[in-house]
Coordinates of C-alpha atoms and ligand atoms in Angstrom, one line a residue:
M1 CA 0.1 0.2 -0.1
R2 CA 1.4 3.1 -1.5
I3 CA 0.3 6.3 0.2
L4 CA 1.1 9.8 -1.8
I5 CA 0.7 13.2 0.3
H6 CA 1.4 15.7 -2.7
D7 CA 1.3 19.4 -3.1
A8 CA 1.7 20.5 1.2
R9 CA 1.6 24.0 2.2
L10 CA 4.7 23.0 3.8
V11 CA 6.1 20.0 4.9
A12 CA 8.2 20.4 8.1
T13 CA 10.5 17.2 8.6
M14 CA 11.9 17.8 12.5
D15 CA 14.9 16.0 10.8
D16 CA 18.4 17.3 12.1
A17 CA 18.5 19.6 9.7
R18 CA 14.9 20.8 10.3
S19 CA 14.1 20.9 6.7
R20 CA 11.2 22.3 5.5
H21 CA 9.7 21.6 1.9
P22 CA 7.1 24.1 0.6
G23 CA 4.7 22.3 -2.0
G24 CA 6.2 19.0 -0.7
H25 CA 5.6 15.5 -0.4
V26 CA 5.5 12.4 2.0
L27 CA 5.3 9.0 0.4
I28 CA 4.9 6.1 2.6
E29 CA 4.8 2.4 1.3
D30 CA 3.0 0.1 4.2
D31 CA 4.2 1.2 7.7
R32 CA 7.5 3.1 6.6
I33 CA 8.1 6.4 5.2
V34 CA 10.4 5.8 1.7
S35 CA 10.6 9.5 0.2
V36 CA 10.4 13.3 1.6
G37 CA 11.1 16.4 -0.1
P38 CA 10.1 19.2 -2.6
G39 CA 7.6 18.8 -5.5
L40 CA 7.0 15.2 -6.5
P41 CA 8.8 12.0 -5.5
A42 CA 11.1 10.7 -8.9
E43 CA 8.2 7.7 -8.7
P44 CA 5.1 9.1 -7.5
A45 CA 2.8 6.4 -8.1
A46 CA 0.4 5.3 -5.3
D47 CA -2.4 3.2 -4.7
R48 CA -4.1 6.4 -2.6
R49 CA -3.3 10.2 -3.0
I50 CA -3.8 12.9 -0.4
D51 CA -4.1 16.4 -1.3
A52 CA -2.2 18.4 1.0
R53 CA -2.6 22.0 -0.5
G54 CA -3.4 24.3 2.1
K55 CA -2.1 21.7 4.6
V56 CA 1.1 21.6 6.7
V57 CA 2.5 18.4 7.1
L58 CA 4.5 17.1 10.5
P59 CA 5.6 14.0 12.1
G60 CA 3.2 12.6 14.5
L61 CA 3.7 14.1 17.8
V62 CA 5.1 11.9 21.0
N63 CA 3.3 11.9 24.5
T64 CA 5.8 11.2 27.7
H65 CA 3.6 11.2 30.2
H66 CA -0.4 10.5 30.9
H67 CA -2.6 8.6 33.6
L68 CA -5.5 7.8 30.9
P69 CA -8.1 6.5 33.7
Q70 CA -7.8 10.2 35.2
V71 CA -10.3 11.1 32.2
L72 CA -12.8 10.1 34.5
T73 CA -11.8 12.4 37.2
R74 CA -11.1 15.9 35.5
N75 CA -11.7 19.4 37.5
V76 CA -13.0 17.5 40.4
P77 CA -14.4 20.3 42.5
A78 CA -13.0 19.5 45.8
V79 CA -9.5 19.6 44.2
Q80 CA -9.6 22.7 41.7
Q81 CA -7.4 24.4 44.3
A82 CA -5.5 21.8 45.7
P83 CA -1.6 21.2 45.2
L84 CA -0.1 18.1 44.6
F85 CA -0.3 16.4 48.0
G86 CA -3.7 17.2 48.9
W87 CA -5.0 16.5 45.0
L88 CA -3.5 12.9 45.3
T89 CA -5.1 12.0 48.9
H90 CA -8.6 13.2 47.9
L91 CA -8.6 11.4 44.2
Y92 CA -7.0 8.4 46.0
T93 CA -10.3 7.9 47.5
I94 CA -12.0 8.0 44.1
W95 CA -9.7 6.1 41.9
R96 CA -9.7 3.1 44.4
Y97 CA -13.6 2.2 42.7
L98 CA -11.8 1.8 39.3
D99 CA -12.5 -1.4 37.2
A100 CA -11.2 -2.5 34.0
E101 CA -14.6 -1.3 32.1
A102 CA -14.0 2.0 33.4
V103 CA -10.0 1.9 32.4
G104 CA -11.2 0.9 29.1
V105 CA -13.8 3.5 28.4
A106 CA -11.2 6.2 29.6
A107 CA -8.1 5.0 27.6
R108 CA -10.7 5.4 24.3
V109 CA -11.5 8.8 25.2
G110 CA -8.2 10.0 26.3
L111 CA -6.2 8.3 23.3
S112 CA -8.8 9.5 20.5
E113 CA -8.1 13.3 22.5
L114 CA -4.2 12.4 21.5
L115 CA -5.0 11.5 18.2
L116 CA -7.3 14.4 17.0
T117 CA -4.5 16.6 18.5
G118 CA -1.8 15.2 16.5
C119 CA -0.4 12.7 18.8
T120 CA 0.5 9.5 17.0
T121 CA 2.7 8.0 19.8
T122 CA 2.0 8.0 23.4
T123 CA 2.8 6.5 27.0
D124 CA 0.9 5.9 30.0
H125 CA 1.4 5.5 33.5
L126 CA -1.1 3.3 35.3
Y127 CA 0.3 2.5 38.8
L128 CA -3.2 2.1 41.0
F129 CA -4.8 -1.4 41.2
P130 CA -7.3 -1.6 43.7
K131 CA -7.8 -5.1 45.3
G132 CA -8.5 -7.6 42.6
Q133 CA -8.2 -5.7 39.4
T134 CA -5.3 -7.1 37.5
R135 CA -6.2 -6.2 34.0
F136 CA -6.1 -2.6 33.8
I137 CA -2.8 -2.4 31.2
D138 CA -4.6 -5.3 29.2
A139 CA -7.4 -3.0 28.8
A140 CA -5.6 -0.2 27.9
I141 CA -3.8 -1.8 25.3
E142 CA -7.1 -3.3 24.0
A143 CA -8.3 0.3 23.6
A144 CA -5.0 1.7 22.0
R145 CA -5.3 -1.0 19.7
E146 CA -8.8 0.0 18.2
V147 CA -8.1 3.6 18.3
G148 CA -5.0 2.8 16.2
I149 CA -2.0 4.8 18.5
R150 CA 1.3 3.7 19.2
F151 CA 1.5 2.7 22.6
H152 CA 4.0 2.8 25.3
P153 CA 2.2 1.6 28.7
T154 CA 3.9 1.6 31.9
R155 CA 3.5 -1.0 34.6
G156 CA 3.1 1.3 37.2
S157 CA 3.0 0.4 40.8
M158 CA 2.6 1.6 44.6
S159 CA 3.7 -0.5 47.3
R160 CA 4.4 2.1 50.6
G161 CA 0.9 2.7 51.9
Q162 CA 0.4 5.2 55.0
S163 CA 0.8 2.4 57.5
A164 CA 4.3 2.7 56.4
G165 CA 4.8 6.1 56.0
G166 CA 3.7 6.7 52.3
L167 CA 0.9 8.9 51.1
P168 CA -1.6 6.3 49.4
P169 CA -4.2 4.4 51.7
D170 CA -2.9 0.7 52.0
D171 CA -5.8 -0.4 50.2
V172 CA -4.7 0.8 46.8
C173 CA -1.1 -0.4 47.3
Q174 CA 0.0 -3.7 46.3
D175 CA 2.0 -6.7 47.4
E176 CA 5.5 -6.1 45.8
A177 CA 5.9 -10.0 44.4
E178 CA 2.5 -9.8 42.6
I179 CA 3.5 -6.4 41.4
L180 CA 7.1 -8.1 39.8
A181 CA 4.8 -11.0 38.7
D182 CA 2.5 -8.7 36.7
S183 CA 5.6 -6.7 35.3
R184 CA 7.2 -10.3 33.7
R185 CA 3.8 -11.0 32.6
L186 CA 3.0 -7.6 31.0
I187 CA 6.4 -7.6 29.1
A188 CA 6.3 -11.3 28.2
E189 CA 2.9 -10.9 26.1
Y190 CA 3.0 -7.5 25.0
H191 CA 6.8 -6.3 24.6
D192 CA 8.0 -5.7 21.0
P193 CA 11.4 -4.6 20.7
K194 CA 11.0 -4.4 17.0
P195 CA 11.4 -1.3 14.7
R196 CA 8.2 0.4 14.3
A197 CA 6.9 -1.5 17.2
M198 CA 3.2 -0.7 17.8
T199 CA 3.2 -1.9 21.6
R200 CA 6.3 -1.0 24.2
I201 CA 6.2 -1.7 27.9
A202 CA 8.0 -0.3 30.5
L203 CA 8.1 -0.3 34.0
A204 CA 7.3 2.8 36.6
P205 CA 6.7 2.5 40.0
C206 CA 4.8 5.7 41.1
A207 CA 6.9 8.2 43.0
P208 CA 9.4 8.2 46.2
F209 CA 6.5 9.0 48.7
S210 CA 4.5 5.5 47.5
V211 CA 7.2 2.9 46.7
T212 CA 9.6 1.2 48.7
E213 CA 13.4 1.5 48.0
D214 CA 13.5 -2.3 48.1
L215 CA 10.6 -2.3 44.7
M216 CA 12.7 0.2 43.3
C217 CA 15.7 -1.5 43.1
R218 CA 13.9 -4.9 42.1
T219 CA 11.8 -3.3 39.3
R220 CA 15.8 -1.8 38.3
D221 CA 16.8 -5.1 37.9
L222 CA 13.7 -6.9 36.4
A223 CA 13.5 -4.0 33.7
R224 CA 17.0 -4.1 32.9
E225 CA 17.2 -8.0 32.7
H226 CA 14.3 -7.6 29.9
G227 CA 15.6 -4.3 28.2
V228 CA 12.6 -2.0 29.0
R229 CA 12.8 1.2 30.0
L230 CA 12.3 2.9 33.6
H231 CA 10.0 5.7 34.5
T232 CA 8.8 7.6 37.7
H233 CA 7.7 10.9 39.1
L234 CA 10.2 12.8 40.0
A235 CA 11.3 16.4 42.1
E236 CA 7.6 17.4 41.1
T237 CA 7.2 19.4 44.0
L238 CA 8.9 20.9 47.2
D239 CA 6.6 18.6 49.8
E240 CA 8.3 15.6 47.4
E241 CA 11.9 16.9 48.2
R242 CA 11.2 17.4 51.9
Y243 CA 9.5 14.0 52.0
C244 CA 13.0 12.6 50.5
L245 CA 15.3 14.5 52.9
E246 CA 13.0 13.4 55.8
K247 CA 13.0 9.4 55.0
Y248 CA 16.1 9.3 52.8
G249 CA 18.1 11.8 54.1
E250 CA 18.7 13.0 50.0
R251 CA 17.3 15.0 47.5
P252 CA 15.0 13.2 44.8
V253 CA 17.9 13.4 42.1
E254 CA 20.3 12.1 45.0
Y255 CA 18.1 8.9 45.9
L256 CA 17.5 7.9 42.2
R257 CA 21.4 8.4 41.7
R258 CA 22.3 6.0 44.9
L259 CA 19.7 3.5 43.3
D260 CA 21.2 3.4 39.8
W261 CA 18.3 4.7 38.4
L262 CA 19.5 7.3 36.3
G263 CA 20.4 6.7 32.7
P264 CA 19.7 6.3 29.5
D265 CA 17.0 3.6 29.7
V266 CA 15.3 6.1 32.0
W267 CA 12.8 8.8 31.6
L268 CA 11.3 10.7 34.7
A269 CA 7.9 12.9 34.7
H270 CA 8.2 16.7 35.7
C271 CA 12.0 17.3 36.9
V272 CA 10.9 20.6 38.6
H273 CA 12.9 21.1 40.8
L274 CA 16.5 20.4 39.9
S275 CA 19.9 22.1 40.9
P276 CA 22.2 23.0 38.2
E277 CA 24.5 20.1 39.3
E278 CA 21.7 17.7 39.0
V279 CA 20.8 19.2 35.7
R280 CA 24.3 18.6 34.5
L281 CA 23.9 14.8 35.6
F282 CA 20.7 14.4 33.6
G283 CA 22.9 15.5 30.5
E284 CA 25.9 13.3 31.3
T285 CA 23.5 10.2 32.3
G286 CA 21.1 10.7 29.6
T287 CA 18.3 10.5 31.8
G288 CA 15.2 11.9 30.0
V289 CA 12.5 14.2 31.3
A290 CA 8.9 14.0 30.5
H291 CA 8.0 18.0 30.9
C292 CA 4.5 18.7 31.6
P293 CA 3.8 22.4 31.9
S294 CA 0.0 22.4 32.2
S295 CA -0.2 20.1 35.0
N296 CA 3.1 21.7 36.9
F297 CA 1.0 25.0 36.6
R298 CA -2.6 23.6 37.8
L299 CA -1.3 22.1 40.9
G300 CA 1.0 25.0 41.4
S301 CA 4.3 22.8 41.3
G302 CA 6.5 25.3 39.9
L303 CA 8.4 25.4 36.4
A304 CA 11.0 22.6 34.8
P305 CA 14.7 24.3 33.7
V306 CA 13.9 23.0 30.2
R307 CA 16.2 24.9 28.2
S308 CA 19.1 24.1 30.9
L309 CA 18.5 20.6 30.3
M310 CA 18.4 20.8 26.5
D311 CA 21.9 22.8 27.0
A312 CA 23.1 19.8 28.9
N313 CA 21.8 17.5 25.9
A314 CA 19.5 15.5 28.3
P315 CA 16.4 14.3 26.4
V316 CA 13.5 16.1 26.9
G317 CA 9.8 15.1 25.9
L318 CA 6.6 16.8 26.6
G319 CA 3.7 15.0 28.7
V320 CA 0.2 16.0 28.5
D321 CA 0.0 14.3 32.4
G322 CA -3.4 12.8 33.7
S323 CA -6.3 14.6 32.7
A324 CA -7.0 15.2 36.7
S325 CA -4.4 17.8 36.5
N326 CA -4.4 19.3 33.2
D327 CA -7.8 18.8 32.4
T328 CA -7.2 17.9 28.5
G329 CA -5.3 15.4 26.5
N330 CA -4.7 18.1 23.8
M331 CA -1.1 17.8 22.7
M332 CA -0.9 20.8 20.7
A333 CA -2.1 22.8 23.7
E334 CA 0.8 21.4 25.4
V335 CA 3.2 22.6 23.0
R336 CA 2.2 26.2 23.0
Q337 CA 2.1 25.7 26.5
A338 CA 6.0 24.9 26.7
M339 CA 6.5 27.8 24.4
L340 CA 5.3 30.5 26.5
A341 CA 5.9 28.9 29.9
H342 CA 9.8 29.5 29.7
R343 CA 9.6 32.9 28.9
I344 CA 8.7 34.5 32.5
G345 CA 11.6 35.8 34.2
H346 CA 14.2 34.5 31.7
D347 CA 16.3 36.5 29.3
P348 CA 14.6 36.7 25.8
S349 CA 17.5 34.8 24.5
R350 CA 16.8 31.8 26.6
W351 CA 13.0 31.8 25.6
L352 CA 11.8 28.6 23.4
T353 CA 11.1 29.2 19.6
A354 CA 8.0 27.5 18.3
E355 CA 10.3 25.0 16.6
D356 CA 12.0 24.2 19.6
A357 CA 8.5 23.5 21.4
L358 CA 7.7 21.3 18.2
Y359 CA 10.7 19.9 18.6
L360 CA 10.6 18.6 22.4
A361 CA 7.1 17.2 21.1
T362 CA 8.8 15.3 18.4
R363 CA 12.3 14.1 18.3
G364 CA 13.0 14.9 22.1
G365 CA 9.6 12.5 23.1
A366 CA 11.0 9.9 20.6
R367 CA 14.5 10.1 22.6
C368 CA 12.9 9.8 26.0
L369 CA 11.0 6.9 25.0
G370 CA 13.9 5.3 23.4
R371 CA 12.7 5.5 20.0
D372 CA 14.7 6.3 16.9
D373 CA 11.8 5.2 14.4
V374 CA 9.4 8.1 15.3
G375 CA 9.5 11.8 15.9
S376 CA 10.5 12.6 12.1
L377 CA 9.5 12.6 8.5
E378 CA 12.8 10.7 7.2
P379 CA 12.9 7.7 4.6
G380 CA 12.7 4.6 6.8
K381 CA 11.3 6.1 9.4
A382 CA 7.8 4.8 10.9
A383 CA 4.8 6.2 8.7
D384 CA 3.4 8.5 11.8
V385 CA 2.3 11.5 9.7
I386 CA -0.2 14.4 10.7
L387 CA -1.6 17.0 8.3
V388 CA -2.8 20.6 9.6
D389 CA -5.4 22.4 7.7
T390 CA -4.1 26.0 7.6
R391 CA -7.0 27.5 5.9
R392 CA -8.9 28.4 9.1
L393 CA -9.4 32.1 10.4
S394 CA -7.3 31.5 13.6
Y395 CA -4.5 31.1 10.8
A396 CA -5.6 34.2 8.5
G397 CA -2.8 36.6 8.7
A398 CA 0.0 34.2 9.8
G399 CA 1.2 33.1 6.4
S400 CA 4.4 34.7 7.0
D401 CA 5.7 31.8 9.0
I402 CA 3.4 29.1 9.0
L403 CA 5.0 26.8 11.1
A404 CA 4.9 28.8 13.9
A405 CA 1.4 29.8 13.4
L406 CA 0.7 26.2 14.7
V407 CA 1.8 26.8 18.2
F408 CA 1.6 30.8 18.4
S409 CA -2.1 30.7 17.0
P410 CA -4.7 29.0 18.8
W411 CA -4.8 25.1 17.4
P412 CA -8.0 24.4 16.4
E413 CA -9.1 20.8 16.9
P414 CA -8.8 18.7 15.7
V415 CA -6.0 17.9 12.9
D416 CA -7.3 16.9 9.4
T417 CA -5.3 14.1 9.1
A418 CA -3.4 11.5 11.3
I419 CA -1.6 8.4 9.7
V420 CA -0.2 6.0 12.2
N421 CA 2.0 3.2 11.1
G422 CA 1.0 3.6 7.6
R423 CA -3.0 3.7 8.6
V424 CA -5.2 6.5 8.1
R425 CA -6.8 7.1 11.5
V426 CA -7.8 10.5 11.6
E427 CA -9.6 11.9 8.3
G428 CA -11.2 15.2 7.6
G429 CA -11.1 16.1 11.2
Q430 CA -12.8 12.6 12.0
L431 CA -11.6 9.7 13.7
Q432 CA -12.3 6.9 11.5
G433 CA -14.5 3.9 12.7
A434 CA -15.3 5.4 16.3
D435 CA -18.7 6.2 17.4
V436 CA -17.8 9.5 19.3
P437 CA -21.0 10.2 20.9
A438 CA -21.7 7.1 22.5
L439 CA -18.0 7.0 23.8
I440 CA -18.8 10.1 25.4
E441 CA -21.8 8.8 26.7
R442 CA -20.1 5.6 28.1
A443 CA -17.1 8.1 29.9
E444 CA -20.0 9.9 31.5
A445 CA -21.7 7.1 33.1
A446 CA -18.2 5.6 34.3
S447 CA -17.4 8.9 35.6
R448 CA -20.7 8.8 37.5
R449 CA -20.5 5.3 38.8
L450 CA -16.9 6.2 40.0
L451 CA -17.7 9.5 42.0
D452 CA -20.7 8.1 43.3
S453 CA -19.2 5.1 44.7
A454 CA -16.5 7.5 46.4
A455 CA -19.2 9.9 47.6
R456 CA -21.3 6.7 49.1
A457 CA -18.2 5.5 51.0
A458 CA -17.6 8.6 52.4
G459 CA -21.3 9.3 53.5
I460 CA -20.9 5.9 55.3
E461 CA -17.6 6.7 57.1
Ligands
ZN1 ZN1 2.2 11.8 36.4

């Protein structure tokens, strides 16, 4: 199957040269790109032609941090004004009623939102498993396959409950042997290390305040034994820093360094509170950062030193984070947020450009997830391509730099076309093969069930 995208207003490759081809083309053969450039390819024959006049063609975006079940607990009134620890403490009492049906519906909503806003590869961090619920990640993978997005679910975990000095209630924590056995099962069942893989597993203990040191070490060993990546939350808030100083006698990054948890196979969410030495250490060790500006603003956590991390050559990607702290999974809105965030209090020479922000959302994200086959439009790469129709009111008058306009001017949802692994998943702004109104109804019902269960339990207490 050959798909030719031709006569684009602009093809922005995000390759090393950051090449731009006005009037250019992208030629896809099966699951990979075979030609990118100006004009038409040498052999333009194709089974399908996509007329890209008026459209900007980009590599699909990469999301490096998410919690899909949080779709069902967006903007919960009790925690709209709460910082991280209070926000978590309340939401645990709701999330403890999740089941596989709710996780599957939430994943379909969250993954569809991502795809419609240009994201073709995403991770997910699922760490809360109420007693008896063991198939959450299986449900999320099933949803990803249905939506057609490239998926890196992480097997998260919590094992340090309140009785052991942790933040979460004991009933949402799991036994460590059970966590490791399920991690092994998921790797064996789903992890695909081959190029252009659609599913890869990573292991992701939740945070220093909800996981024991022992589980961190055993997870690290298991991941390295199987060649899968490691992920966790780190240095998100000053509360976490105080917790680590009190419990471990070290700062969060020192703690991870002692546990041999820094390296090119690790990417960490947030990393807001890093010292200049820690930034250098991330660059030296190749430790990646999932930068989540909207969530960090929403919870008042702070602003990660992204420009310094980029200068240190640490991998930096963007994450929408869970929809209880964003509260949207709009990937392109996150690109804009990242571009704007680093302007406050910084010299203009250090501000991120629109293209820098797009780079984080493509090549930077791919690096965090350990992929060299997505994030740019180049022959041999996976056929993950998005088209944005610029013939819209919000871009009128922005023709002098139409690529920057996608970031500076609000990105009207949705993208015109999204192709993942050579398959057209969004066309004319519509998800292919999805009944969106029915999905919204199912999500509303699942959300109500969850909130009602929590309210009933609170009433009984
Ligand atoms: Zn998170």
